[in-house]
Structure formats: C-alpha cells, structure tokens
PDB file of C-alpha atoms in Angstrom:
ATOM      1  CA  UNK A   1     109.716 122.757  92.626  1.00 88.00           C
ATOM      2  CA  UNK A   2     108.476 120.887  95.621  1.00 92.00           C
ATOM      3  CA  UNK A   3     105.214 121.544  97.485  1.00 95.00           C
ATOM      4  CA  UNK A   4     103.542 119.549 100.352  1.00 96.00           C
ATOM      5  CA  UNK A   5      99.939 119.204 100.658  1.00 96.00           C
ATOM      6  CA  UNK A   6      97.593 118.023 103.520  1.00 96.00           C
ATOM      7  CA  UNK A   7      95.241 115.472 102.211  1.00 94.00           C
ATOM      8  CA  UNK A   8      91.229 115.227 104.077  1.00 92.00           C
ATOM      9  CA  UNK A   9      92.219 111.861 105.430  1.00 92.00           C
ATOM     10  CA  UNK A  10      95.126 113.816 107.161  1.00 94.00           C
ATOM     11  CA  UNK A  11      97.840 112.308 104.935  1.00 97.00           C
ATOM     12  CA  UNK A  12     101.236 114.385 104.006  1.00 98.00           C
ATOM     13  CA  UNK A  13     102.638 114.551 100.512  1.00 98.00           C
ATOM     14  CA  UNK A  14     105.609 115.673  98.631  1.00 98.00           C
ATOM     15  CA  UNK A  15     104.731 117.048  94.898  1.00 98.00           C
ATOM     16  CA  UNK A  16     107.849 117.006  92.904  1.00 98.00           C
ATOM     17  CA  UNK A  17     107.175 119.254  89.451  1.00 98.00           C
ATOM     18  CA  UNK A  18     110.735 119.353  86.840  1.00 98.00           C
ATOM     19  CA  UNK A  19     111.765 120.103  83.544  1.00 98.00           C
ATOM     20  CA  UNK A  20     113.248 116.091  84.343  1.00 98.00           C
ATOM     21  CA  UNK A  21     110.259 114.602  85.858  1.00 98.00           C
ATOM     22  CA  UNK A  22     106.911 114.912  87.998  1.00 98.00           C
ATOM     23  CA  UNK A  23     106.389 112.833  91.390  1.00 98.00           C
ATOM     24  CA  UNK A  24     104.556 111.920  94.748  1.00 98.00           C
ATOM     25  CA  UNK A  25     105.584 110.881  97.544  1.00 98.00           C
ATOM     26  CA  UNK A  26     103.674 110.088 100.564  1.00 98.00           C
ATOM     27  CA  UNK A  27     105.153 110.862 104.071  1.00 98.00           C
ATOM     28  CA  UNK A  28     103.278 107.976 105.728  1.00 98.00           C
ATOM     29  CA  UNK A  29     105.412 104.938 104.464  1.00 98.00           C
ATOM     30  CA  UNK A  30     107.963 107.230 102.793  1.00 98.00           C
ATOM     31  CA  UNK A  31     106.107 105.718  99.572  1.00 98.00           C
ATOM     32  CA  UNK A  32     106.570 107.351  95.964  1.00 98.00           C
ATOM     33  CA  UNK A  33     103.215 106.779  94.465  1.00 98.00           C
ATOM     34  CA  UNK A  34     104.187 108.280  91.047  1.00 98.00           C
ATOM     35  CA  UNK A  35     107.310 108.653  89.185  1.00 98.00           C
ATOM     36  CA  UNK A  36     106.818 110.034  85.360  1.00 98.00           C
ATOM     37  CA  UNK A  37     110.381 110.851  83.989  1.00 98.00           C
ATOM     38  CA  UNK A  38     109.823 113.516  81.003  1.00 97.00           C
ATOM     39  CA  UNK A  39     109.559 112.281  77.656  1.00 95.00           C
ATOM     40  CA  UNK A  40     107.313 109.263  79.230  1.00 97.00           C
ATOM     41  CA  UNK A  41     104.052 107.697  81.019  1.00 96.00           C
ATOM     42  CA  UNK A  42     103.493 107.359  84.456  1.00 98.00           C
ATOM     43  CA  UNK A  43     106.237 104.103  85.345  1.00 98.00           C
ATOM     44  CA  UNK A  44     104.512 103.025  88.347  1.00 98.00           C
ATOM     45  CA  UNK A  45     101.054 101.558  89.014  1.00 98.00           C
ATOM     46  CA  UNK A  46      98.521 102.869  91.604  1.00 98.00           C
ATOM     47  CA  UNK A  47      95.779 101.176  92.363  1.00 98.00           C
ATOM     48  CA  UNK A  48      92.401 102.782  91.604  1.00 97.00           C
ATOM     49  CA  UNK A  49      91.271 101.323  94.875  1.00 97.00           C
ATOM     50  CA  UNK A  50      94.020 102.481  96.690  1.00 97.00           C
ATOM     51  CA  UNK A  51      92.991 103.401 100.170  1.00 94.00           C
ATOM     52  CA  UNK A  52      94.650 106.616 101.694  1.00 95.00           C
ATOM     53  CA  UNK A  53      93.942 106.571 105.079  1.00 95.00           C
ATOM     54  CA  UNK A  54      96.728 106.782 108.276  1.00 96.00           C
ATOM     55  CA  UNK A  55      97.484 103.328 109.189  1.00 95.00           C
ATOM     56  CA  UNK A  56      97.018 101.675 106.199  1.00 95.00           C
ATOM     57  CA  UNK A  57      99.809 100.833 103.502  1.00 96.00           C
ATOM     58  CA  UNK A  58      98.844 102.227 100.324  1.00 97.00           C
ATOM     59  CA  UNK A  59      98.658  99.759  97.281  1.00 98.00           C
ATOM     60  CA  UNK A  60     100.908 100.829  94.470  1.00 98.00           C
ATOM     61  CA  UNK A  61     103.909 103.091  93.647  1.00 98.00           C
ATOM     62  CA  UNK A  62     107.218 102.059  95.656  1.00 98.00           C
ATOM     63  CA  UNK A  63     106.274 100.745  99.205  1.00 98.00           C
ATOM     64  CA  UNK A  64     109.567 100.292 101.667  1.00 98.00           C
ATOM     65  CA  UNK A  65     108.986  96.822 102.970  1.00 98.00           C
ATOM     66  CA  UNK A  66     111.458  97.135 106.457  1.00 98.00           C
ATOM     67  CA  UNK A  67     112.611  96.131 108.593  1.00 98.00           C
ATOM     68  CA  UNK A  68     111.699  93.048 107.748  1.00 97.00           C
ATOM     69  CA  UNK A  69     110.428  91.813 104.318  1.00 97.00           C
ATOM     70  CA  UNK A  70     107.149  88.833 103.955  1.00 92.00           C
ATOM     71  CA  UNK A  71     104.762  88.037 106.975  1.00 89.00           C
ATOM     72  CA  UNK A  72     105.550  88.168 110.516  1.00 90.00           C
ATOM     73  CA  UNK A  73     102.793  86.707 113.326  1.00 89.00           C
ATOM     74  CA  UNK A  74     102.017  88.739 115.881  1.00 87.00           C
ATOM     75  CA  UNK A  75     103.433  92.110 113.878  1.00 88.00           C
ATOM     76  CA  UNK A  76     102.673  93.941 110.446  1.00 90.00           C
ATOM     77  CA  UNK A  77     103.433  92.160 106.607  1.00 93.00           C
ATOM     78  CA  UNK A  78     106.076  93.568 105.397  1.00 96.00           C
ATOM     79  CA  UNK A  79     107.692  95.841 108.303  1.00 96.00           C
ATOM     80  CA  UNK A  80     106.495  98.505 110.411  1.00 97.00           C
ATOM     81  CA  UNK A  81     107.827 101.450 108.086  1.00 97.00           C
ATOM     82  CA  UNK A  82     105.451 101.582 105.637  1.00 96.00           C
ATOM     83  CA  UNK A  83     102.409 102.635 107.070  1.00 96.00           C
ATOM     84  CA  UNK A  84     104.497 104.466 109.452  1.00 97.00           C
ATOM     85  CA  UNK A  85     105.031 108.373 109.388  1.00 98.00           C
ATOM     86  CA  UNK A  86     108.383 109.321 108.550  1.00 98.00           C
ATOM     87  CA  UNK A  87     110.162 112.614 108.855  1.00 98.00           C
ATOM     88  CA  UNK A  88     111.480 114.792 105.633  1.00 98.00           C
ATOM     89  CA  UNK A  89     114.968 115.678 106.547  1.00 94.00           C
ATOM     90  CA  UNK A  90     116.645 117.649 104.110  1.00 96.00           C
ATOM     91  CA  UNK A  91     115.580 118.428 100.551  1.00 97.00           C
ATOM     92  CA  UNK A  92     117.233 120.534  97.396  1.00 97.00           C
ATOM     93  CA  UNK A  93     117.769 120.669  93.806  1.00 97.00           C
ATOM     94  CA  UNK A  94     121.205 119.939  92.640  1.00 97.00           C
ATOM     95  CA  UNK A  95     122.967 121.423  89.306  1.00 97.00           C
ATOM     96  CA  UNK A  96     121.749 119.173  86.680  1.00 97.00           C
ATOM     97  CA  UNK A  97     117.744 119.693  87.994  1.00 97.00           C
ATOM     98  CA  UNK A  98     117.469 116.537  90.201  1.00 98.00           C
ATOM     99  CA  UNK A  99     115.219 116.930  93.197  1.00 98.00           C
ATOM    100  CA  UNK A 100     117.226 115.278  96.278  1.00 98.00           C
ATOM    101  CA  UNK A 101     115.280 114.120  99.555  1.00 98.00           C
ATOM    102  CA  UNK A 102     115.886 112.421 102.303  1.00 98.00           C
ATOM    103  CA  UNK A 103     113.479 111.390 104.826  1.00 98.00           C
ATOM    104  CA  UNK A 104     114.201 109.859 108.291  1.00 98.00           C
ATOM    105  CA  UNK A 105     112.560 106.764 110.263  1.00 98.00           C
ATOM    106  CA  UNK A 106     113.140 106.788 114.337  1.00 97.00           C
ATOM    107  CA  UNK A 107     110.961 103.802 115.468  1.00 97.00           C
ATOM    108  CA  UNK A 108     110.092 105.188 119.617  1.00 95.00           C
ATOM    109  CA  UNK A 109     111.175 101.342 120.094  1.00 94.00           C
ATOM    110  CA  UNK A 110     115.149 101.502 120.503  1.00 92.00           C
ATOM    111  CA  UNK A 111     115.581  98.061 119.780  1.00 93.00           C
ATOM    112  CA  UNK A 112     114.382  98.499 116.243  1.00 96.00           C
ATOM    113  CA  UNK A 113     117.056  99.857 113.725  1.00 98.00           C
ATOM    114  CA  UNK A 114     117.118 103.637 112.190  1.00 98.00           C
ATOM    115  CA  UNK A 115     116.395 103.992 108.428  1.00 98.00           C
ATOM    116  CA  UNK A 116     117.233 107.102 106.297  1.00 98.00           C
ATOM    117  CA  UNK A 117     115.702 106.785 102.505  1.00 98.00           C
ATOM    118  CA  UNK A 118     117.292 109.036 100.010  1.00 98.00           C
ATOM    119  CA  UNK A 119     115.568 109.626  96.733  1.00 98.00           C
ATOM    120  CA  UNK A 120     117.403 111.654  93.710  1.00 98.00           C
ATOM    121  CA  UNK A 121     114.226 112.367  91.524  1.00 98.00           C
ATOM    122  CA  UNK A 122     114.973 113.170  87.870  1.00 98.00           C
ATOM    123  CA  UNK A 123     115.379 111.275  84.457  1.00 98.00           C
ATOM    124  CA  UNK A 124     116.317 108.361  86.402  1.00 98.00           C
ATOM    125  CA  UNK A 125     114.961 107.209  90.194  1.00 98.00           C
ATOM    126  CA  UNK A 126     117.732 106.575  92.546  1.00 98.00           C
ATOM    127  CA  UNK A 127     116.541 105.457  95.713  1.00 98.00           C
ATOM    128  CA  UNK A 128     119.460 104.336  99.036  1.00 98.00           C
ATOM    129  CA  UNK A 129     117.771 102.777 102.239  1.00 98.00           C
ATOM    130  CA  UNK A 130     120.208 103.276 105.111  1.00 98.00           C
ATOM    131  CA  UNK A 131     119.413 101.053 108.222  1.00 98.00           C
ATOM    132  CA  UNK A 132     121.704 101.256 111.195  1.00 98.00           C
ATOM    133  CA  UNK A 133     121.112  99.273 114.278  1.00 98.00           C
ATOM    134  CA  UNK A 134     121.125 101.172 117.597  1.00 97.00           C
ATOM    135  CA  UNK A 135     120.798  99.389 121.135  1.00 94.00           C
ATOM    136  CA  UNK A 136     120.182  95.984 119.619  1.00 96.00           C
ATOM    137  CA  UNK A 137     121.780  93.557 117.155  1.00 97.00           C
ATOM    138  CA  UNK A 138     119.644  93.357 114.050  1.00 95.00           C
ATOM    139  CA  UNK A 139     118.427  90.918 111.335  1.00 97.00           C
ATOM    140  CA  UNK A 140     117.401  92.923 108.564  1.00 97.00           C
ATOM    141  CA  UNK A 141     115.410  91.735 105.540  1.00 98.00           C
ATOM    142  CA  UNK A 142     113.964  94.908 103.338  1.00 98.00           C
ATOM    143  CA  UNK A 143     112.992  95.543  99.730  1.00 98.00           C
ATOM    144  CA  UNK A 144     111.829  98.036  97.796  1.00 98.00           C
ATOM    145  CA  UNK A 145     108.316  97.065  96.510  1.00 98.00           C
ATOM    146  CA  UNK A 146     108.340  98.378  93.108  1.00 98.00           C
ATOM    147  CA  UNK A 147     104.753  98.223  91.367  1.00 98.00           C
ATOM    148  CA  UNK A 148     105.697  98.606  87.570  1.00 98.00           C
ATOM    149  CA  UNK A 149     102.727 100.191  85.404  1.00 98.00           C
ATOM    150  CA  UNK A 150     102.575  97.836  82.199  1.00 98.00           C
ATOM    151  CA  UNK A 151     100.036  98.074  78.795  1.00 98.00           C
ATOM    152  CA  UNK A 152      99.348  94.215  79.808  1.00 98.00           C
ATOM    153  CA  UNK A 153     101.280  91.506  81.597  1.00 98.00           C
ATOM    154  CA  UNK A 154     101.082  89.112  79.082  1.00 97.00           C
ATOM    155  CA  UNK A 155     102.976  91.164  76.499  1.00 97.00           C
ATOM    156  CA  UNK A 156     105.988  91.955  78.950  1.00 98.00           C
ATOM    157  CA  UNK A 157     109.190  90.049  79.237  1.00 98.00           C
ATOM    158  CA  UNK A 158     111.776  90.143  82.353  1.00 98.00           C
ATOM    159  CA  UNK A 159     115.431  90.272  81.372  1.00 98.00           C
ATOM    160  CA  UNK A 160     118.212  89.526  83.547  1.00 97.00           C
ATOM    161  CA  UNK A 161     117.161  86.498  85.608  1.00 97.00           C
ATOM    162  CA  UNK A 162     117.689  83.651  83.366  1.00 95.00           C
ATOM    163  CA  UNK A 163     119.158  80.469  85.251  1.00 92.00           C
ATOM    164  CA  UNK A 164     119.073  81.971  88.445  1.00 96.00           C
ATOM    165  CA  UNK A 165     117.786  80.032  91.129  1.00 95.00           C
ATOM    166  CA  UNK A 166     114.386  80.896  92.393  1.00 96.00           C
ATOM    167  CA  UNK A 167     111.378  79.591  95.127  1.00 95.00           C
ATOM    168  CA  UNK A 168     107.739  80.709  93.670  1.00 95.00           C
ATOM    169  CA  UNK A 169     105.490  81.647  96.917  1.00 94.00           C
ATOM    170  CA  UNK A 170     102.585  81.317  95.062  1.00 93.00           C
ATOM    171  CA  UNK A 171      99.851  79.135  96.269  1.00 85.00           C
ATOM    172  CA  UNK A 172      98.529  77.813  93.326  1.00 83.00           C
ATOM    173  CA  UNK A 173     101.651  78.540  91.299  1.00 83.00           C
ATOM    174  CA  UNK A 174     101.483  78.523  87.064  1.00 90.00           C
ATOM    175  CA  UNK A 175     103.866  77.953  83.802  1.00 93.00           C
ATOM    176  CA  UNK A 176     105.275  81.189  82.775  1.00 96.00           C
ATOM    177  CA  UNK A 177     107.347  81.609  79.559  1.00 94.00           C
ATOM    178  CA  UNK A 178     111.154  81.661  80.603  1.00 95.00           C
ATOM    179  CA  UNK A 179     114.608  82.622  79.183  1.00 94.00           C
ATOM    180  CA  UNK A 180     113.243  85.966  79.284  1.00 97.00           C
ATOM    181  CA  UNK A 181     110.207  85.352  82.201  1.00 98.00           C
ATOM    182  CA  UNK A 182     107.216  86.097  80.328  1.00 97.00           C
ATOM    183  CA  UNK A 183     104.304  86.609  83.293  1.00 97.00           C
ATOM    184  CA  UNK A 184     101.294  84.643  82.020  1.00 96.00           C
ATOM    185  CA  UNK A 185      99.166  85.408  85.587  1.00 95.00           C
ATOM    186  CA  UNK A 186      99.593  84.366  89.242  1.00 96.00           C
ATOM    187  CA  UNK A 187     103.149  84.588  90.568  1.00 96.00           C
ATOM    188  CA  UNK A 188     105.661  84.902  93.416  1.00 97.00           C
ATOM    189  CA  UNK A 189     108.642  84.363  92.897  1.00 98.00           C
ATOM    190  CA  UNK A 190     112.157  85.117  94.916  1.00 98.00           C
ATOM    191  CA  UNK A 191     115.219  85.277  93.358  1.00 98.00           C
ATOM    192  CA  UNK A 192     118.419  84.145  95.179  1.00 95.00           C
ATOM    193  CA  UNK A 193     121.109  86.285  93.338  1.00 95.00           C
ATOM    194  CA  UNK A 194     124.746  85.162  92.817  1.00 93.00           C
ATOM    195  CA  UNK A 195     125.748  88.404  93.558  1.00 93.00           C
ATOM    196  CA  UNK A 196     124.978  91.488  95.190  1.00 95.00           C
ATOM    197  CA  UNK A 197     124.680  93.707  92.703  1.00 96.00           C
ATOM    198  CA  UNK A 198     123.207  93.503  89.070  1.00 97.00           C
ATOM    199  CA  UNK A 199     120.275  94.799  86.698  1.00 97.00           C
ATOM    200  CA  UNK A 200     117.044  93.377  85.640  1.00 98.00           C
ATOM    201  CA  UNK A 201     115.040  94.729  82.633  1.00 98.00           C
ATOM    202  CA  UNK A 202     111.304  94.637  82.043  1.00 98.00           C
ATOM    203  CA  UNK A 203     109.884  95.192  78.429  1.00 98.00           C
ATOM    204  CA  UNK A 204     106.947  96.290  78.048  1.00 97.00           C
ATOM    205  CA  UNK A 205     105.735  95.158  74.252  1.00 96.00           C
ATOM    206  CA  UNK A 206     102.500  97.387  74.662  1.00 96.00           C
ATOM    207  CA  UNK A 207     103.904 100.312  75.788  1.00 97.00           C
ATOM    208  CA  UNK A 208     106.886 100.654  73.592  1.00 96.00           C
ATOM    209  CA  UNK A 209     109.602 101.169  76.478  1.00 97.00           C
ATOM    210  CA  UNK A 210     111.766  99.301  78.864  1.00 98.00           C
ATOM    211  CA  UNK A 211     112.204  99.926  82.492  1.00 98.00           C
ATOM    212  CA  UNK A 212     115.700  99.070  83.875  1.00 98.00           C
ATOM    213  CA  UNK A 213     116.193  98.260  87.353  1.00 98.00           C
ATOM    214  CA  UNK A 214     119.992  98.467  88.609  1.00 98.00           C
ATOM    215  CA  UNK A 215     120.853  97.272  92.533  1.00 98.00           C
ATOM    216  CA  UNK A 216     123.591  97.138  94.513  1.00 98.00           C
ATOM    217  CA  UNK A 217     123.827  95.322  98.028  1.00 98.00           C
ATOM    218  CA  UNK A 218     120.646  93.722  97.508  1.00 98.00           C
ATOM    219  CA  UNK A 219     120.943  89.209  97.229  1.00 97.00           C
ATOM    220  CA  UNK A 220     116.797  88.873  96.126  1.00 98.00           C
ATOM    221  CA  UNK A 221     114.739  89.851  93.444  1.00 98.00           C
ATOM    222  CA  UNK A 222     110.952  89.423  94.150  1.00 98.00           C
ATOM    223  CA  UNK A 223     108.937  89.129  90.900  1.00 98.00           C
ATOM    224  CA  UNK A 224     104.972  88.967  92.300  1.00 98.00           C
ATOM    225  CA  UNK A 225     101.745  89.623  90.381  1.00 98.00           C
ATOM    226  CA  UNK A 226      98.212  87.756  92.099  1.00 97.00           C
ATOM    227  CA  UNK A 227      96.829  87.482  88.951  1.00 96.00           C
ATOM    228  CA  UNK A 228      93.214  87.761  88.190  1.00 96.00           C
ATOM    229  CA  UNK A 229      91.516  85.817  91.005  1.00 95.00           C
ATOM    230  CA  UNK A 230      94.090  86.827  93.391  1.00 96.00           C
ATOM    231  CA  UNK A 231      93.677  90.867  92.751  1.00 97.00           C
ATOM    232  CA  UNK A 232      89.875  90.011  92.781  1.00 97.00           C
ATOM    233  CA  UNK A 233      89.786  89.177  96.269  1.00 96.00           C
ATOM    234  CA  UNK A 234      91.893  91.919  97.426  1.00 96.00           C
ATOM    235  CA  UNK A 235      89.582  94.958  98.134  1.00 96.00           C
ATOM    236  CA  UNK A 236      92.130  97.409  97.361  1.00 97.00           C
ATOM    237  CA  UNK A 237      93.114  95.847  93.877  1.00 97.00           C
ATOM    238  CA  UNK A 238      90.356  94.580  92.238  1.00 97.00           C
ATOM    239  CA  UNK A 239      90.397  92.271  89.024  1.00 96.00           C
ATOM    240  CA  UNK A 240      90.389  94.832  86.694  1.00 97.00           C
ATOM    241  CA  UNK A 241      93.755  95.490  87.398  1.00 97.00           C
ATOM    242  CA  UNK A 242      95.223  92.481  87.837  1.00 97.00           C
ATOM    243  CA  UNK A 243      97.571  92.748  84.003  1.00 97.00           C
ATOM    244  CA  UNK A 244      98.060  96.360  84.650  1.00 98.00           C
ATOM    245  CA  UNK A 245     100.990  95.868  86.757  1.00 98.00           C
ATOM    246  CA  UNK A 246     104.030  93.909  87.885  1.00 98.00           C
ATOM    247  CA  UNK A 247     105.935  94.484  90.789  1.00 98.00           C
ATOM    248  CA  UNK A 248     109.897  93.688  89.923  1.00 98.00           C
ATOM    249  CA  UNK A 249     111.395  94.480  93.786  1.00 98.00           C
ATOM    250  CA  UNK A 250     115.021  94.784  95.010  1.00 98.00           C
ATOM    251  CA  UNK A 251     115.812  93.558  98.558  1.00 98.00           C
ATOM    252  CA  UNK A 252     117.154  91.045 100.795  1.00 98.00           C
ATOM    253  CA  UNK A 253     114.468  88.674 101.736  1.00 97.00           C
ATOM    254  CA  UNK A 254     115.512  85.470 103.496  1.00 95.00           C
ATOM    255  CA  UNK A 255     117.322  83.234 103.408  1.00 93.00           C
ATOM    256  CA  UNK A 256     119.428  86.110 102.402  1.00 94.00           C
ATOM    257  CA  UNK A 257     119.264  88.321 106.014  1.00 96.00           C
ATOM    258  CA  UNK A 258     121.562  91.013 106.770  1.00 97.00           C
ATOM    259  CA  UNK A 259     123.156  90.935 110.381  1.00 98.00           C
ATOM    260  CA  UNK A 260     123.968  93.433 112.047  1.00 98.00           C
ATOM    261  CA  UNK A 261     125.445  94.805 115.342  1.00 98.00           C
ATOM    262  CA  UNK A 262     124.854  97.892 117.038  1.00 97.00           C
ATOM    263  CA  UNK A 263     126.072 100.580 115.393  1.00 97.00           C
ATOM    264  CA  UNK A 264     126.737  98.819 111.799  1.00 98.00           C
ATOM    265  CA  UNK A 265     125.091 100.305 109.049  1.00 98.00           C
ATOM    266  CA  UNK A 266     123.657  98.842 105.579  1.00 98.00           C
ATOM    267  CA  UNK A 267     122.430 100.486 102.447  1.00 98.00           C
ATOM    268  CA  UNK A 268     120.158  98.917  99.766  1.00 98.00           C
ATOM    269  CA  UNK A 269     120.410 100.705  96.583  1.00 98.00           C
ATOM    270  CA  UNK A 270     118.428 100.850  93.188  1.00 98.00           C
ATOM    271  CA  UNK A 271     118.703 102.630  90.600  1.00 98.00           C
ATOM    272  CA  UNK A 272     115.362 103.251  87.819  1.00 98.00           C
ATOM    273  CA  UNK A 273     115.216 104.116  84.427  1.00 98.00           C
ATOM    274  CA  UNK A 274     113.474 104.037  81.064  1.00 98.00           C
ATOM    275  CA  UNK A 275     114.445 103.917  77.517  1.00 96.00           C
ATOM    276  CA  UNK A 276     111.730 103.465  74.469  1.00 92.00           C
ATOM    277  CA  UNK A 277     112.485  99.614  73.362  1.00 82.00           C
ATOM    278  CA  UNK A 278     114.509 100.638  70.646  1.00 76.00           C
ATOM    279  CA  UNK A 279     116.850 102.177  72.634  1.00 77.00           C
ATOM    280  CA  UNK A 280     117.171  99.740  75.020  1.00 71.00           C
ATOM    281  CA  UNK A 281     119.439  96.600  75.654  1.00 73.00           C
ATOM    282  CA  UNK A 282     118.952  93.831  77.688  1.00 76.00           C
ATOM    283  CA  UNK A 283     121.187  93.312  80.211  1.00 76.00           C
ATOM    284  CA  UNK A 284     123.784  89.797  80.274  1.00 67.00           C
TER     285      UNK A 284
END
C-alpha cells in the first residue's frame, strides 16, 4: 500500500507499507528518507536535525545529487534536483509484492537535461536515474547520496575498494584502517573505478548485518563521513551523530563526466540489499 501525505511545512510524501518492506519518500528532491526491508532495522540514517522545509535539501536517507555532483559557484551543491519538486509518474505493485515508482524531473530551463528516477521498493532497493539531454549538449556528473545507518563507525568495515585509486576531499584528512577501509572519523574520499560496474559491501560489526551496494554505469564511489567536529558545526547534523552514519554513494563525479548530446540518454543504476553478517560475503 502507498499513501501520500501533506506535511505542515507543505512537503509531499510517499508512505510505502509491505509484507517486503516499509518506506518514505519525499517528493521535494525525489529523496527516500527510510528504507527498512522486513526482517531488519531502518538501513538508512536521518538526521534528528533534519530540516523539512521547501527549498532546503533534507539531511539523510538517499539524496539525488544531479545534475551535477560537488560544489558549483554561483548555483546549488550538489545539483538543482534535490531540493527541487519532482512529479510522481506512474506507480504499482508488481507480482512478487515490490512497490514500483517512478517520478519525473522537467527543469522549466530547457537547457538543463530531463531525469526520470525509478525505485522498485521491496527486500532489496533498486533505484535507475535516467537523464536525457534535450536542447543542449550535457556534462553530467550525479550520484546517489546514500546515508547508511550504522551501530558505530568505528566498528564498520568497507569491502570492495581495496587498491583502487582514490583522492580524499577532506580538509584535514586522517589514517583510516585499509584492506577493508575501516572509517576511524573525518573522511572524503572518491573512488575512481576501473570499471563501470561492481559492488561494495559495508559491515556493520554492531549491528550484526551487511549492506551490499551493487552499480552499474556508475565510474566513482564517494565514501564521506565529517566526523565529530565536522557534524558539530553543521546545524542540521550535530555531533551526536557524527558515528551513526556513513554515506557509501554511487555516481559519476569528475574527472569521470558523462557527455552527452541532445537527445542521448544515460542511466545510473544501484542496486541495495542486506544480509545478517553471517550470511553475507564480501565481494572480490
């Protein structure tokens, strides 16, 4: 069953209740703010400080960074489409009890490109970003922003990234465990993939359970946490809840742009799911 409520601050959401799985999602952004497969906790973090007001991107859950990805002068971190109001476009429940939707994104400015998100909501979180260009070339760079819920950084390890090449963004960057990453505090890192496609695993020691993250057509994996001082300063994190997450995203961030001309189409794809640790593999 879905059901869309009106929040006081005027925001839309999308209530997804399953035998597979409950869910929000927020139609400002397109942003799933909860994901909670059945036989499991809540998988994604939300801020308790999370501000839910039009206009302002909501800290937590599964932002869309797009349609570009990082800091832009003049224009809005991290694209225009998440605190932007997108447009549910067709929704249903297929045979085995997944909840399909798919929202649309028309930016009024024509030399922007479209973006269509589809979302399959069930045991597993499938989620395809669809960007064509229309009047205008593009350079696309995108991610999906995924905020991770974790028992405590320090007892989580990140599979799948070993000798891969990375930059770390971080101002006052620190020594993390590697060969798995084990997050200690403050970092940024980007990922420069080998290939377009892969998975990346984060166990969570305190929580008993593994969260696998499988992409396709995606070059960068972002690995970010502020740490303590960092969430401190930012009013709608606080330091409280600076080892309660860590965001593990899937996108193209540069140097790794996509190009393309009008007409031309791209999809970023992930795929999410979660196993109890003894279930789980990591992935080579």
């Amino acid at each position: 069953m879905t059901v869309r409520r009106t929040t006081n601050q005027g925001l839309s959401f999308l209530d997804v209740t399953t035998p597979l799985c409950t869910a929000s999602l927020c139609l400002q952004g397109a942003h799933l703010t909860s994901w909670k497969p059945a036989g499991h906790e809540e998988c994604l973090f939300l801020s308790p400080n999370a501000a839910f007001v039009p206009g302002k991107a909501i800290r937590g859950g599964i932002p869309v960074c797009w349609p570009w990805f990082g800091p832009r002068e003049g224009a809005p971190s991290h694209g225009i489409a998440r605190t932007s109001e997108w447009r549910l476009h067709h929704q249903e429940m297929d045979k085995c009890g997944n909840v399909l939707l798919s929202l649309a994104f028309y930016p009024e400015d024509e030399s922007y490109p479209a973006a269509i998100l589809r979302l399959t909501l069930g045991r597993t979180l499938t989620m395809k970003l669809e960007t064509t260009a229309r009047t205008q070339p593009c350079k696309l760079t995108e991610a999906f922003h995924n905020y991770f819920a974790v028992g405590n950084l320090t007892k989580c390890r990140v599979h799948g990234l070993e000798d891969i090449p990375f930059r770390e963004e971080a101002a006052q960057p620190m020594k993390h465990g590697e060969r798995p990453l084990a997050p200690l505090g403050c970092l940024d890192r980007v990922y420069n993939l080998p290939s377009c496609s892969g998975k990346t695993m984060l166990e969570d020691l305190m929580l008993n359970r593994a969260i696998t993250v499988e992409r396709n057509h995606a070059s960068s994996v972002i690995v970010w946490n502020p740490g303590q001082q960092g969430a401190k300063n930012m009013a709608d994190l606080g330091a409280e809840s600076w080892n309660k997450f860590l965001c593990i995203e899937t996108g193209n961030a540069e140097p790794r742009s996509i190009s393309l001309a009008p007409g031309q189409t791209h999809t970023l794809y992930q795929k999410i799911s979660v196993r109890h640790m003894e279930e789980a593999c990591p992935p080579r």
